[in-house]
Amino acid sequence: MNWNDHKAIYLQIVDRIIDEVLMEQVKAGDRALSVRELAAQVQVNPNTVVRSYGLLEREGILYNQRGLGFYIAENALEKARSLKRKTFIEETLPEVFKTMNLLQISLQDLHSFHLQFQNINS
């Protein structure tokens, strides 16, 4: 995994797992990698993964079955979508709008770019 120096590693792990849920690479009831497995896979301290899993558990995306490990929660897809949407609206969009203003890109231009993107990626 390539790390972004501007964001805490445990949050980047959270983002990765949320993206896996949103892309339905993991589904409700699936067992998550153990703390040690994920730590070895992404080459971080297991405490970093514990912190990531703790946040995902508090957000209702993972749940812990004592002695068995972490699992993807029943409503993880909805929770992940809601969390990602909130982050996008509160953190990403303000930066996009600021850049649009600086570059004098209108909402109409943005809509046109979005349509082009959809055509290329569909």
XYZ file of N, CA and C in Angstrom:
366
model
N 0.850 -1.176 0.000
C 0.000 0.000 0.000
C 0.893 1.235 0.000
N 0.569 2.197 -0.843
C 1.312 3.457 -0.888
C 0.694 4.424 0.108
N 1.526 4.980 0.974
C 1.037 5.858 2.025
C 1.098 7.315 1.593
N 0.105 8.068 2.018
C 0.039 9.507 1.808
C 0.599 10.165 3.064
N 1.621 10.977 2.912
C 2.265 11.611 4.061
C 1.379 12.634 4.768
N 0.277 13.024 4.145
C -0.566 14.082 4.696
C -1.765 13.546 5.479
N -1.830 12.229 5.657
C -2.956 11.636 6.376
C -2.436 10.495 7.239
N -2.967 10.374 8.443
C -2.529 9.317 9.356
C -2.714 7.939 8.715
N -1.758 7.054 8.936
C -1.794 5.722 8.325
C -3.048 4.958 8.742
N -3.436 5.061 10.006
C -4.612 4.300 10.434
C -5.865 4.759 9.690
N -5.940 6.048 9.338
C -7.079 6.553 8.566
C -7.019 6.087 7.117
N -5.821 5.925 6.583
C -5.678 5.404 5.226
C -6.113 3.940 5.172
N -5.839 3.194 6.236
C -6.307 1.804 6.312
C -7.832 1.788 6.393
N -8.404 2.684 7.181
C -9.863 2.805 7.267
C -10.435 3.094 5.884
N -9.842 4.044 5.160
C -10.311 4.386 3.809
C -10.261 3.176 2.888
N -9.192 2.412 2.979
C -9.042 1.224 2.126
C -10.163 0.224 2.399
N -10.447 -0.030 3.661
C -11.494 -0.997 4.008
C -12.864 -0.469 3.599
N -13.101 0.817 3.810
C -14.373 1.412 3.379
C -14.533 1.279 1.867
N -13.466 1.531 1.116
C -13.531 1.384 -0.341
C -13.821 -0.062 -0.737
N -13.230 -1.023 -0.034
C -13.500 -2.439 -0.317
C -14.972 -2.762 -0.072
N -15.552 -2.186 0.974
C -16.975 -2.385 1.257
C -17.812 -1.746 0.151
N -17.487 -0.507 -0.223
C -18.261 0.205 -1.246
C -18.185 -0.478 -2.608
N -17.031 -1.066 -2.924
C -16.870 -1.764 -4.203
C -17.355 -3.212 -4.114
N -17.892 -3.557 -2.941
C -18.429 -4.889 -2.671
C -17.401 -5.998 -2.875
N -16.137 -5.669 -2.592
C -15.084 -6.681 -2.583
C -15.183 -7.521 -1.318
N -15.777 -6.943 -0.282
C -16.116 -7.668 0.942
C -17.587 -7.407 1.213
N -18.251 -8.396 1.791
C -19.689 -8.293 2.007
C -20.028 -8.570 3.470
N -21.240 -8.220 3.852
C -21.710 -8.447 5.215
C -21.481 -9.898 5.613
N -20.927 -10.080 6.799
C -20.665 -11.421 7.312
C -19.290 -11.958 6.981
N -18.598 -11.339 6.020
C -17.235 -11.778 5.690
C -16.317 -11.489 6.867
N -15.365 -12.386 7.067
C -14.367 -12.179 8.115
C -13.308 -11.220 7.589
N -12.991 -10.204 8.373
C -11.902 -9.285 8.020
C -10.582 -9.984 8.326
N -9.525 -9.526 7.678
C -8.207 -10.054 8.006
C -7.944 -9.836 9.492
N -7.205 -10.754 10.099
C -6.842 -10.548 11.498
C -5.938 -9.322 11.584
N -5.819 -8.789 12.773
C -4.959 -7.625 12.994
C -3.550 -7.931 12.515
N -3.025 -9.085 12.889
C -1.657 -9.449 12.498
C -1.527 -9.651 10.988
N -2.542 -10.273 10.369
C -2.499 -10.489 8.917
C -2.462 -9.161 8.165
N -3.352 -8.254 8.530
C -3.398 -6.968 7.837
C -2.140 -6.154 8.112
N -1.667 -6.185 9.356
C -0.442 -5.452 9.694
C 0.730 -5.955 8.862
N 0.844 -7.270 8.705
C 1.928 -7.837 7.897
C 1.743 -7.478 6.425
N 0.503 -7.535 5.960
C 0.221 -7.249 4.548
C 0.586 -5.817 4.168
N 0.260 -4.865 5.027
C 0.520 -3.459 4.699
C 1.770 -2.920 5.398
N 2.446 -3.786 6.112
C 3.727 -3.480 6.760
C 3.629 -2.313 7.739
N 2.712 -2.465 8.689
C 2.582 -1.481 9.763
C 2.561 -2.212 11.101
N 2.675 -1.453 12.161
C 2.579 -2.004 13.504
C 1.148 -2.499 13.740
N 0.970 -3.663 14.366
C -0.385 -4.151 14.649
C -1.249 -3.153 15.424
N -0.637 -2.319 16.263
C -1.414 -1.313 16.999
C -2.094 -0.317 16.059
N -1.476 -0.075 14.905
C -2.076 0.816 13.906
C -3.354 0.193 13.365
N -3.315 -1.105 13.090
C -4.503 -1.816 12.596
C -5.578 -1.861 13.686
N -5.173 -2.084 14.929
C -6.134 -2.083 16.043
C -6.870 -0.742 16.085
N -6.140 0.326 15.899
C -6.750 1.669 15.898
C -7.740 1.816 14.733
N -7.356 1.317 13.551
C -8.236 1.369 12.379
C -9.500 0.553 12.618
N -9.322 -0.674 13.092
C -10.469 -1.545 13.342
C -11.379 -0.956 14.417
N -10.790 -0.315 15.423
C -11.594 0.316 16.467
C -12.495 1.401 15.904
N -11.947 2.226 15.022
C -12.746 3.277 14.395
C -13.848 2.673 13.527
N -13.507 1.655 12.746
C -14.506 1.003 11.892
C -15.593 0.327 12.727
N -15.216 -0.188 13.879
C -16.207 -0.795 14.772
C -17.130 0.286 15.343
N -16.572 1.408 15.764
C -17.392 2.508 16.295
C -18.342 3.062 15.233
N -17.919 3.023 13.973
C -18.763 3.524 12.877
C -19.788 2.488 12.412
N -19.723 1.264 12.973
C -20.697 0.230 12.623
C -20.387 -0.510 11.340
N -19.158 -0.421 10.861
C -18.773 -1.097 9.618
C -18.209 -2.485 9.913
N -17.520 -2.618 11.035
C -17.018 -3.913 11.497
C -17.643 -4.226 12.848
N -17.678 -5.506 13.180
C -18.015 -5.906 14.544
C -17.055 -7.002 14.960
N -16.833 -7.096 16.256
C -15.867 -8.041 16.797
C -16.598 -9.190 17.468
N -16.245 -10.409 17.078
C -16.733 -11.588 17.783
C -15.576 -12.095 18.625
N -15.712 -11.941 19.917
C -14.631 -12.283 20.845
C -14.062 -13.672 20.532
N -12.751 -13.684 20.349
C -12.051 -14.931 20.091
C -12.057 -15.366 18.634
N -12.895 -14.749 17.812
C -12.996 -15.138 16.401
C -12.467 -14.076 15.452
N -12.515 -12.825 15.872
C -12.005 -11.754 15.030
C -13.076 -10.772 14.613
N -12.710 -9.950 13.649
C -13.601 -8.904 13.151
C -14.320 -9.378 11.895
N -15.555 -8.927 11.757
C -16.394 -9.279 10.617
C -17.034 -8.019 10.051
N -17.406 -8.102 8.778
C -18.100 -6.995 8.120
C -19.543 -6.979 8.632
N -19.987 -5.834 9.111
C -21.324 -5.697 9.702
C -22.414 -5.832 8.644
N -23.600 -6.180 9.118
C -24.749 -6.407 8.238
C -25.077 -5.170 7.397
N -25.020 -4.001 7.988
C -25.358 -2.769 7.262
C -24.102 -1.959 6.915
N -22.992 -2.640 6.726
C -21.709 -1.968 6.467
C -21.748 -1.119 5.200
N -22.410 -1.604 4.160
C -22.448 -0.862 2.898
C -23.112 0.500 3.095
N -24.246 0.521 3.782
C -24.944 1.784 4.020
C -24.117 2.706 4.919
N -23.525 2.133 5.962
C -22.700 2.926 6.881
C -21.481 3.498 6.160
N -20.833 2.667 5.330
C -19.645 3.110 4.593
C -20.011 4.222 3.616
N -21.120 4.047 2.921
C -21.560 5.070 1.964
C -21.858 6.384 2.685
N -22.525 6.310 3.810
C -22.858 7.505 4.584
C -21.600 8.212 5.089
N -20.654 7.447 5.611
C -19.412 8.022 6.123
C -18.594 8.650 5.002
N -18.488 7.950 3.868
C -17.712 8.454 2.735
C -18.363 9.717 2.162
N -19.696 9.725 2.087
C -20.432 10.894 1.587
C -20.190 12.102 2.493
N -20.263 11.885 3.810
C -20.044 12.966 4.773
C -18.640 13.543 4.614
N -17.649 12.676 4.500
C -16.266 13.119 4.325
C -16.111 13.887 3.014
N -16.726 13.383 1.953
C -16.647 14.040 0.650
C -17.243 15.448 0.718
N -18.414 15.559 1.318
C -19.097 16.854 1.387
C -18.355 17.837 2.288
N -17.848 17.350 3.411
C -17.219 18.249 4.384
C -15.754 18.557 4.093
N -15.042 17.633 3.442
C -13.604 17.829 3.252
C -13.189 18.006 1.792
N -13.712 17.163 0.913
C -13.268 17.186 -0.481
C -13.915 18.320 -1.274
N -15.233 18.436 -1.176
C -15.932 19.455 -1.969
C -15.451 20.877 -1.711
N -15.219 21.285 -0.473
C -14.712 22.646 -0.280
C -13.400 22.898 -1.030
N -12.521 21.906 -1.060
C -11.263 22.048 -1.809
C -11.521 22.111 -3.310
N -12.453 21.288 -3.795
C -12.810 21.311 -5.219
C -13.368 22.683 -5.589
N -14.285 23.193 -4.777
C -14.886 24.497 -5.070
C -13.855 25.620 -5.022
N -12.945 25.548 -4.076
C -11.883 26.550 -3.988
C -11.033 26.532 -5.256
N -10.657 25.335 -5.702
C -9.848 25.202 -6.918
C -10.630 25.656 -8.144
N -11.918 25.316 -8.191
C -12.748 25.769 -9.308
C -12.769 27.289 -9.380
N -12.899 27.941 -8.244
C -12.902 29.407 -8.221
C -11.572 29.967 -8.711
N -10.481 29.400 -8.230
C -9.155 29.875 -8.638
C -8.921 29.704 -10.135
N -9.429 28.604 -10.690
C -9.214 28.300 -12.110
C -10.365 28.768 -12.994
N -11.345 29.414 -12.389
C -12.519 29.923 -13.101
C -13.229 28.816 -13.885
N -13.462 27.717 -13.195
C -14.212 26.598 -13.767
C -15.641 26.715 -13.245
N -16.592 26.770 -14.165
C -17.994 26.925 -13.773
C -18.613 25.562 -13.448
N -19.792 25.607 -12.826
C -20.519 24.363 -12.570
C -20.912 23.694 -13.883
N -21.176 24.500 -14.900
C -21.493 23.957 -16.222
C -20.277 23.221 -16.792
N -19.088 23.807 -16.644
C -17.854 23.135 -17.073
C -17.681 21.820 -16.320
N -17.913 21.875 -15.017
C -17.768 20.677 -14.191
C -18.731 19.587 -14.645
N -19.956 19.975 -14.945
C -20.942 19.014 -15.439
C -20.467 18.381 -16.743
N -19.922 19.181 -17.626
C -19.394 18.675 -18.892
C -18.251 17.685 -18.652
N -17.346 18.032 -17.736
C -16.232 17.128 -17.403
C -16.756 15.824 -16.806
N -17.797 15.939 -16.000
C -18.389 14.749 -15.388
C -18.985 13.833 -16.451
N -19.680 14.393 -17.419
C -20.247 13.588 -18.508
C -19.144 12.896 -19.306
N -18.056 13.613 -19.582
C -16.916 13.010 -20.285
C -16.337 11.857 -19.473
N -16.199 12.070 -18.186
C -15.673 11.038 -17.297
C -16.557 9.796 -17.335
N -17.870 10.004 -17.270
C -18.799 8.874 -17.297
C -18.705 8.110 -18.615
N -18.573 8.823 -19.724
C -18.461 8.163 -21.027
C -17.199 7.318 -21.120
N -16.107 7.835 -20.593
C -14.827 7.119 -20.649
C -14.830 5.919 -19.715
N -15.467 6.055 -18.563
C -15.391 5.030 -17.519
C -16.627 4.145 -17.416
N -17.444 4.112 -18.447
C -18.621 3.234 -18.374
C -18.511 2.076 -19.332
